[in-house]
PDB file of C-alpha atoms in Angstrom:
ATOM      1  CA  MET A  16      21.909 -65.136  -5.385  1.00  0.00           C
ATOM      2  CA  ARG A  17      19.588 -64.742  -2.608  1.00  0.00           C
ATOM      3  CA  PRO A  18      15.770 -64.654  -3.014  1.00  0.00           C
ATOM      4  CA  GLU A  19      15.441 -61.521  -1.542  1.00  0.00           C
ATOM      5  CA  GLU A  20      17.809 -59.842  -3.875  1.00  0.00           C
ATOM      6  CA  LEU A  21      15.993 -61.291  -6.772  1.00  0.00           C
ATOM      7  CA  ALA A  22      12.664 -59.895  -5.443  1.00  0.00           C
ATOM      8  CA  ALA A  23      14.199 -56.410  -4.963  1.00  0.00           C
ATOM      9  CA  ALA A  24      15.032 -56.394  -8.595  1.00  0.00           C
ATOM     10  CA  ARG A  25      11.329 -56.329  -9.850  1.00  0.00           C
ATOM     11  CA  ASP A  26      10.197 -53.497 -12.049  1.00  0.00           C
ATOM     12  CA  ARG A  27      14.030 -52.537 -12.491  1.00  0.00           C
ATOM     13  CA  VAL A  28      15.122 -51.118 -15.930  1.00  0.00           C
ATOM     14  CA  ILE A  29      18.601 -52.101 -17.321  1.00  0.00           C
ATOM     15  CA  PRO A  30      20.246 -49.892 -19.983  1.00  0.00           C
ATOM     16  CA  ASP A  31      20.240 -51.170 -23.742  1.00  0.00           C
ATOM     17  CA  VAL A  32      23.372 -51.923 -25.263  1.00  0.00           C
ATOM     18  CA  VAL A  33      23.118 -49.990 -28.551  1.00  0.00           C
ATOM     19  CA  ALA A  34      24.908 -47.861 -31.123  1.00  0.00           C
ATOM     20  CA  ALA A  35      23.898 -46.125 -34.203  1.00  0.00           C
ATOM     21  CA  GLY A  36      23.869 -48.205 -37.588  1.00  0.00           C
ATOM     22  CA  LEU A  37      24.205 -51.671 -35.806  1.00  0.00           C
ATOM     23  CA  GLY A  38      23.698 -54.747 -38.274  1.00  0.00           C
ATOM     24  CA  VAL A  39      21.518 -56.592 -35.757  1.00  0.00           C
ATOM     25  CA  LEU A  40      19.479 -54.993 -32.842  1.00  0.00           C
ATOM     26  CA  PHE A  41      18.426 -58.130 -30.509  1.00  0.00           C
ATOM     27  CA  CYS A  42      15.224 -57.657 -28.539  1.00  0.00           C
ATOM     28  CA  GLY A  43      14.342 -59.422 -25.744  1.00  0.00           C
ATOM     29  CA  ILE A  44      10.799 -59.556 -24.270  1.00  0.00           C
ATOM     30  CA  ASN A  45      11.815 -58.037 -21.013  1.00  0.00           C
ATOM     31  CA  PRO A  46      14.350 -58.308 -18.535  1.00  0.00           C
ATOM     32  CA  GLY A  47      14.121 -61.272 -15.845  1.00  0.00           C
ATOM     33  CA  LEU A  48      14.755 -60.451 -12.213  1.00  0.00           C
ATOM     34  CA  MET A  49      18.335 -62.098 -12.405  1.00  0.00           C
ATOM     35  CA  SER A  50      19.179 -59.803 -15.432  1.00  0.00           C
ATOM     36  CA  ALA A  51      17.800 -56.549 -13.376  1.00  0.00           C
ATOM     37  CA  ALA A  52      19.529 -57.723 -10.404  1.00  0.00           C
ATOM     38  CA  THR A  53      22.986 -58.021 -12.534  1.00  0.00           C
ATOM     39  CA  GLY A  54      22.113 -55.039 -14.934  1.00  0.00           C
ATOM     40  CA  HIS A  55      23.223 -57.964 -17.647  1.00  0.00           C
ATOM     41  CA  HIS A  56      20.714 -59.081 -20.700  1.00  0.00           C
ATOM     42  CA  PHE A  57      20.011 -62.532 -20.685  1.00  0.00           C
ATOM     43  CA  ALA A  58      21.780 -63.339 -17.305  1.00  0.00           C
ATOM     44  CA  ARG A  59      19.866 -66.481 -15.977  1.00  0.00           C
ATOM     45  CA  PRO A  60      22.240 -69.168 -16.297  1.00  0.00           C
ATOM     46  CA  GLY A  61      19.596 -71.482 -18.345  1.00  0.00           C
ATOM     47  CA  ASN A  62      18.977 -68.940 -20.864  1.00  0.00           C
ATOM     48  CA  ARG A  63      20.773 -69.982 -24.271  1.00  0.00           C
ATOM     49  CA  PHE A  64      21.136 -66.570 -25.879  1.00  0.00           C
ATOM     50  CA  TRP A  65      24.892 -66.115 -25.498  1.00  0.00           C
ATOM     51  CA  PRO A  66      25.497 -69.572 -26.406  1.00  0.00           C
ATOM     52  CA  VAL A  67      23.644 -69.511 -29.341  1.00  0.00           C
ATOM     53  CA  LEU A  68      24.984 -66.202 -30.739  1.00  0.00           C
ATOM     54  CA  ALA A  69      28.386 -67.936 -30.743  1.00  0.00           C
ATOM     55  CA  LEU A  70      27.057 -71.310 -32.333  1.00  0.00           C
ATOM     56  CA  SER A  71      25.394 -69.085 -35.155  1.00  0.00           C
ATOM     57  CA  GLY A  72      28.871 -67.249 -35.740  1.00  0.00           C
ATOM     58  CA  PHE A  73      27.798 -63.803 -34.364  1.00  0.00           C
ATOM     59  CA  THR A  74      30.496 -63.784 -31.741  1.00  0.00           C
ATOM     60  CA  PRO A  75      33.663 -65.399 -32.115  1.00  0.00           C
ATOM     61  CA  ARG A  76      33.316 -66.975 -28.635  1.00  0.00           C
ATOM     62  CA  ARG A  77      30.789 -67.771 -26.155  1.00  0.00           C
ATOM     63  CA  LEU A  78      30.434 -64.212 -24.224  1.00  0.00           C
ATOM     64  CA  ALA A  79      29.279 -64.017 -20.336  1.00  0.00           C
ATOM     65  CA  PRO A  80      26.421 -61.387 -19.783  1.00  0.00           C
ATOM     66  CA  ALA A  81      28.824 -59.179 -18.282  1.00  0.00           C
ATOM     67  CA  GLU A  82      30.796 -58.921 -21.401  1.00  0.00           C
ATOM     68  CA  GLN A  83      27.639 -57.497 -23.296  1.00  0.00           C
ATOM     69  CA  GLY A  84      29.453 -54.249 -23.876  1.00  0.00           C
ATOM     70  CA  GLU A  85      31.522 -56.134 -26.404  1.00  0.00           C
ATOM     71  CA  LEU A  86      28.535 -56.620 -28.603  1.00  0.00           C
ATOM     72  CA  THR A  87      28.830 -53.321 -30.473  1.00  0.00           C
ATOM     73  CA  ALA A  88      32.161 -54.122 -31.641  1.00  0.00           C
ATOM     74  CA  TYR A  89      30.484 -57.038 -33.758  1.00  0.00           C
ATOM     75  CA  GLY A  90      27.766 -54.619 -34.960  1.00  0.00           C
ATOM     76  CA  LEU A  91      25.380 -55.989 -32.543  1.00  0.00           C
ATOM     77  CA  GLY A  92      23.041 -54.701 -29.425  1.00  0.00           C
ATOM     78  CA  ILE A  93      20.288 -55.555 -27.203  1.00  0.00           C
ATOM     79  CA  THR A  94      17.252 -53.959 -25.954  1.00  0.00           C
ATOM     80  CA  ASN A  95      13.819 -55.150 -24.902  1.00  0.00           C
ATOM     81  CA  VAL A  96      10.128 -54.901 -25.873  1.00  0.00           C
ATOM     82  CA  VAL A  97       9.175 -54.217 -22.220  1.00  0.00           C
ATOM     83  CA  ALA A  98      11.804 -52.548 -20.363  1.00  0.00           C
ATOM     84  CA  ARG A  99      10.564 -53.307 -16.464  1.00  0.00           C
ATOM     85  CA  ALA A 100      11.726 -56.633 -14.978  1.00  0.00           C
ATOM     86  CA  THR A 101       9.286 -59.294 -13.887  1.00  0.00           C
ATOM     87  CA  ALA A 102       9.775 -62.907 -12.971  1.00  0.00           C
ATOM     88  CA  ARG A 103       7.738 -64.290 -15.958  1.00  0.00           C
ATOM     89  CA  ALA A 104       6.761 -62.575 -19.213  1.00  0.00           C
ATOM     90  CA  ASP A 105       3.143 -63.717 -18.699  1.00  0.00           C
ATOM     91  CA  GLU A 106       3.105 -60.924 -15.765  1.00  0.00           C
ATOM     92  CA  LEU A 107       3.188 -58.240 -18.512  1.00  0.00           C
ATOM     93  CA  SER A 108      -0.028 -56.988 -19.938  1.00  0.00           C
ATOM     94  CA  ASP A 109      -0.839 -56.789 -23.689  1.00  0.00           C
ATOM     95  CA  GLU A 110      -0.754 -53.051 -23.538  1.00  0.00           C
ATOM     96  CA  GLU A 111       2.653 -53.033 -22.174  1.00  0.00           C
ATOM     97  CA  PHE A 112       3.746 -54.988 -25.321  1.00  0.00           C
ATOM     98  CA  ARG A 113       1.868 -52.661 -27.625  1.00  0.00           C
ATOM     99  CA  GLU A 114       3.701 -49.574 -25.921  1.00  0.00           C
ATOM    100  CA  GLY A 115       6.901 -51.607 -26.099  1.00  0.00           C
ATOM    101  CA  GLY A 116       6.221 -52.153 -29.796  1.00  0.00           C
ATOM    102  CA  ARG A 117       5.864 -48.195 -30.113  1.00  0.00           C
ATOM    103  CA  ILE A 118       9.056 -47.511 -28.275  1.00  0.00           C
ATOM    104  CA  LEU A 119      10.944 -50.117 -30.479  1.00  0.00           C
ATOM    105  CA  VAL A 120       9.610 -48.115 -33.804  1.00  0.00           C
ATOM    106  CA  ALA A 121      11.121 -45.148 -32.302  1.00  0.00           C
ATOM    107  CA  LYS A 122      14.460 -46.608 -31.323  1.00  0.00           C
ATOM    108  CA  ALA A 123      14.738 -48.280 -34.725  1.00  0.00           C
ATOM    109  CA  GLU A 124      13.998 -44.850 -36.608  1.00  0.00           C
ATOM    110  CA  ARG A 125      16.734 -43.295 -34.206  1.00  0.00           C
ATOM    111  CA  LEU A 126      19.319 -46.086 -34.217  1.00  0.00           C
ATOM    112  CA  ARG A 127      18.626 -47.452 -37.792  1.00  0.00           C
ATOM    113  CA  PRO A 128      19.906 -50.766 -37.413  1.00  0.00           C
ATOM    114  CA  ARG A 129      19.633 -53.015 -40.479  1.00  0.00           C
ATOM    115  CA  TRP A 130      17.840 -55.512 -38.654  1.00  0.00           C
ATOM    116  CA  LEU A 131      15.450 -55.471 -35.454  1.00  0.00           C
ATOM    117  CA  ALA A 132      15.631 -59.545 -34.212  1.00  0.00           C
ATOM    118  CA  VAL A 133      12.734 -60.067 -31.750  1.00  0.00           C
ATOM    119  CA  VAL A 134      13.508 -62.943 -29.607  1.00  0.00           C
ATOM    120  CA  GLY A 135      10.182 -64.051 -28.687  1.00  0.00           C
ATOM    121  CA  ILE A 136       7.397 -64.932 -31.542  1.00  0.00           C
ATOM    122  CA  THR A 137       4.318 -64.063 -29.215  1.00  0.00           C
ATOM    123  CA  ALA A 138       6.163 -60.773 -28.016  1.00  0.00           C
ATOM    124  CA  TYR A 139       6.366 -59.946 -31.464  1.00  0.00           C
ATOM    125  CA  ARG A 140       2.933 -60.699 -32.385  1.00  0.00           C
ATOM    126  CA  VAL A 141       1.562 -58.709 -29.761  1.00  0.00           C
ATOM    127  CA  ALA A 142       3.795 -55.807 -30.063  1.00  0.00           C
ATOM    128  CA  PHE A 143       3.514 -55.384 -33.581  1.00  0.00           C
ATOM    129  CA  GLY A 144       0.091 -56.303 -33.849  1.00  0.00           C
ATOM    130  CA  ASP A 145       0.382 -59.319 -36.600  1.00  0.00           C
ATOM    131  CA  ARG A 146      -0.936 -62.395 -34.826  1.00  0.00           C
ATOM    132  CA  ARG A 147      -0.154 -64.642 -37.944  1.00  0.00           C
ATOM    133  CA  ALA A 148       3.790 -63.827 -37.695  1.00  0.00           C
ATOM    134  CA  ALA A 149       6.009 -66.720 -37.769  1.00  0.00           C
ATOM    135  CA  ILE A 150       9.507 -67.309 -36.852  1.00  0.00           C
ATOM    136  CA  GLY A 151      11.887 -65.611 -39.786  1.00  0.00           C
ATOM    137  CA  PRO A 152      11.872 -62.343 -41.747  1.00  0.00           C
ATOM    138  CA  GLN A 153       8.947 -60.246 -41.636  1.00  0.00           C
ATOM    139  CA  GLU A 154       7.082 -58.396 -43.884  1.00  0.00           C
ATOM    140  CA  HIS A 155       6.719 -55.362 -41.646  1.00  0.00           C
ATOM    141  CA  THR A 156       9.991 -52.827 -41.694  1.00  0.00           C
ATOM    142  CA  ILE A 157      10.552 -49.775 -39.738  1.00  0.00           C
ATOM    143  CA  GLY A 158      12.107 -47.214 -42.235  1.00  0.00           C
ATOM    144  CA  ALA A 159      15.073 -49.300 -43.950  1.00  0.00           C
ATOM    145  CA  THR A 160      15.084 -51.850 -40.704  1.00  0.00           C
ATOM    146  CA  ARG A 161      13.990 -55.013 -41.533  1.00  0.00           C
ATOM    147  CA  ILE A 162      12.301 -57.329 -38.404  1.00  0.00           C
ATOM    148  CA  TRP A 163      13.290 -60.808 -37.948  1.00  0.00           C
ATOM    149  CA  ALA A 164      11.366 -62.824 -35.185  1.00  0.00           C
ATOM    150  CA  LEU A 165      13.554 -65.510 -33.813  1.00  0.00           C
ATOM    151  CA  PRO A 166      12.726 -68.424 -31.264  1.00  0.00           C
ATOM    152  CA  ASN A 167      12.839 -67.082 -27.338  1.00  0.00           C
ATOM    153  CA  PRO A 168      16.196 -68.580 -25.696  1.00  0.00           C
ATOM    154  CA  SER A 169      14.774 -68.841 -22.547  1.00  0.00           C
ATOM    155  CA  GLY A 170      15.638 -72.392 -20.898  1.00  0.00           C
ATOM    156  CA  LEU A 171      12.027 -72.811 -20.637  1.00  0.00           C
ATOM    157  CA  ASN A 172      11.250 -73.293 -24.497  1.00  0.00           C
ATOM    158  CA  ALA A 173      11.928 -76.540 -25.015  1.00  0.00           C
ATOM    159  CA  HIS A 174      10.578 -76.347 -28.295  1.00  0.00           C
ATOM    160  CA  TRP A 175      13.951 -75.116 -29.609  1.00  0.00           C
ATOM    161  CA  THR A 176      17.093 -76.399 -28.838  1.00  0.00           C
ATOM    162  CA  ALA A 177      20.624 -74.642 -28.837  1.00  0.00           C
ATOM    163  CA  GLU A 178      21.408 -76.030 -32.399  1.00  0.00           C
ATOM    164  CA  THR A 179      17.920 -75.294 -33.948  1.00  0.00           C
ATOM    165  CA  MET A 180      18.206 -71.867 -32.614  1.00  0.00           C
ATOM    166  CA  ALA A 181      21.459 -71.560 -33.703  1.00  0.00           C
ATOM    167  CA  ARG A 182      20.509 -72.183 -37.231  1.00  0.00           C
ATOM    168  CA  GLU A 183      17.942 -69.636 -37.104  1.00  0.00           C
ATOM    169  CA  PHE A 184      20.146 -67.149 -35.814  1.00  0.00           C
ATOM    170  CA  ALA A 185      22.629 -67.963 -38.310  1.00  0.00           C
ATOM    171  CA  ALA A 186      19.841 -67.309 -41.193  1.00  0.00           C
ATOM    172  CA  LEU A 187      19.584 -63.624 -39.684  1.00  0.00           C
ATOM    173  CA  ARG A 188      23.479 -63.254 -39.560  1.00  0.00           C
ATOM    174  CA  GLU A 189      23.818 -64.204 -43.153  1.00  0.00           C
ATOM    175  CA  ALA A 190      20.849 -61.872 -44.246  1.00  0.00           C
ATOM    176  CA  ALA A 191      22.423 -58.792 -42.042  1.00  0.00           C
ATOM    177  CA  GLU A 192      25.624 -59.598 -44.094  1.00  0.00           C
ATOM    178  CA  LEU A 193      27.666 -60.161 -40.639  1.00  0.00           C
ATOM    179  CA  PRO A 194      30.937 -62.144 -40.861  1.00  0.00           C
ATOM    180  CA  ASP A 195      30.539 -65.552 -39.722  1.00  0.00           C
ATOM    181  CA  ARG A 196      33.085 -65.386 -36.450  1.00  0.00           C
ATOM    182  CA  THR A 197      32.749 -69.048 -35.600  1.00  0.00           C
ATOM    183  CA  PRO A 198      36.377 -69.841 -34.841  1.00  0.00           C
ATOM    184  CA  GLY A 199      37.814 -72.439 -37.431  1.00  0.00           C
ATOM    185  CA  PRO A 200      39.680 -75.558 -36.417  1.00  0.00           C
ATOM    186  CA  ALA A 201      42.719 -75.193 -34.757  1.00  0.00           C
ATOM    187  CA  GLU A 202      46.053 -74.364 -36.898  1.00  0.00           C
ATOM    188  CA  PRO A 203      48.150 -77.436 -37.067  1.00  0.00           C
ATOM    189  CA  GLY A 204      51.399 -76.725 -35.187  1.00  0.00           C
ATOM    190  CA  PRO A 205      54.831 -76.801 -37.144  1.00  0.00           C
ATOM    191  CA  GLN A 206      55.927 -80.582 -37.928  1.00  0.00           C
ATOM    192  CA  GLY A 207      58.702 -81.795 -36.298  1.00  0.00           C
ATOM    193  CA  GLY A 208      61.264 -84.258 -37.642  1.00  0.00           C
TER     194      GLY A 208
END
């Protein structure tokens, strides 16, 4: 994608992938310029969200960002703390995060997912005013919706590998009581003689 196409995507909003009663509603920090330009969440090639979903058993295979609409069939959805696209998350103000937290509460009350999974501990801390929050399940709830803070899948987050992120995502999948969709070993073919 050309730089001018990415620049034109600044401040765009991309639609949520949601349905009522999801098992997990994933919540990104905000769309990057590649996501805004394509209209697909977590679209930057170095982002590990889609590979980690497959590694953790949420999906039976690695979905491409353009296949995001398939998530609701697995009881999953995607939204963002802040809707507007930026090149970097540090371009967002704390007030935007706090307002995003208020909007997320309203979405969770309307959609009633079992879990709201915020991918980015710093975004969660600011949006929900919990400076001491750590990765994992949170004490805070929104009605019956539980909250889980996950590591940010950005390729810039070198503290977490795809494998260590997948373990944390898998723990959430188990807590949400969603099936493990990791493909098993290939079935052996018929024995010839």
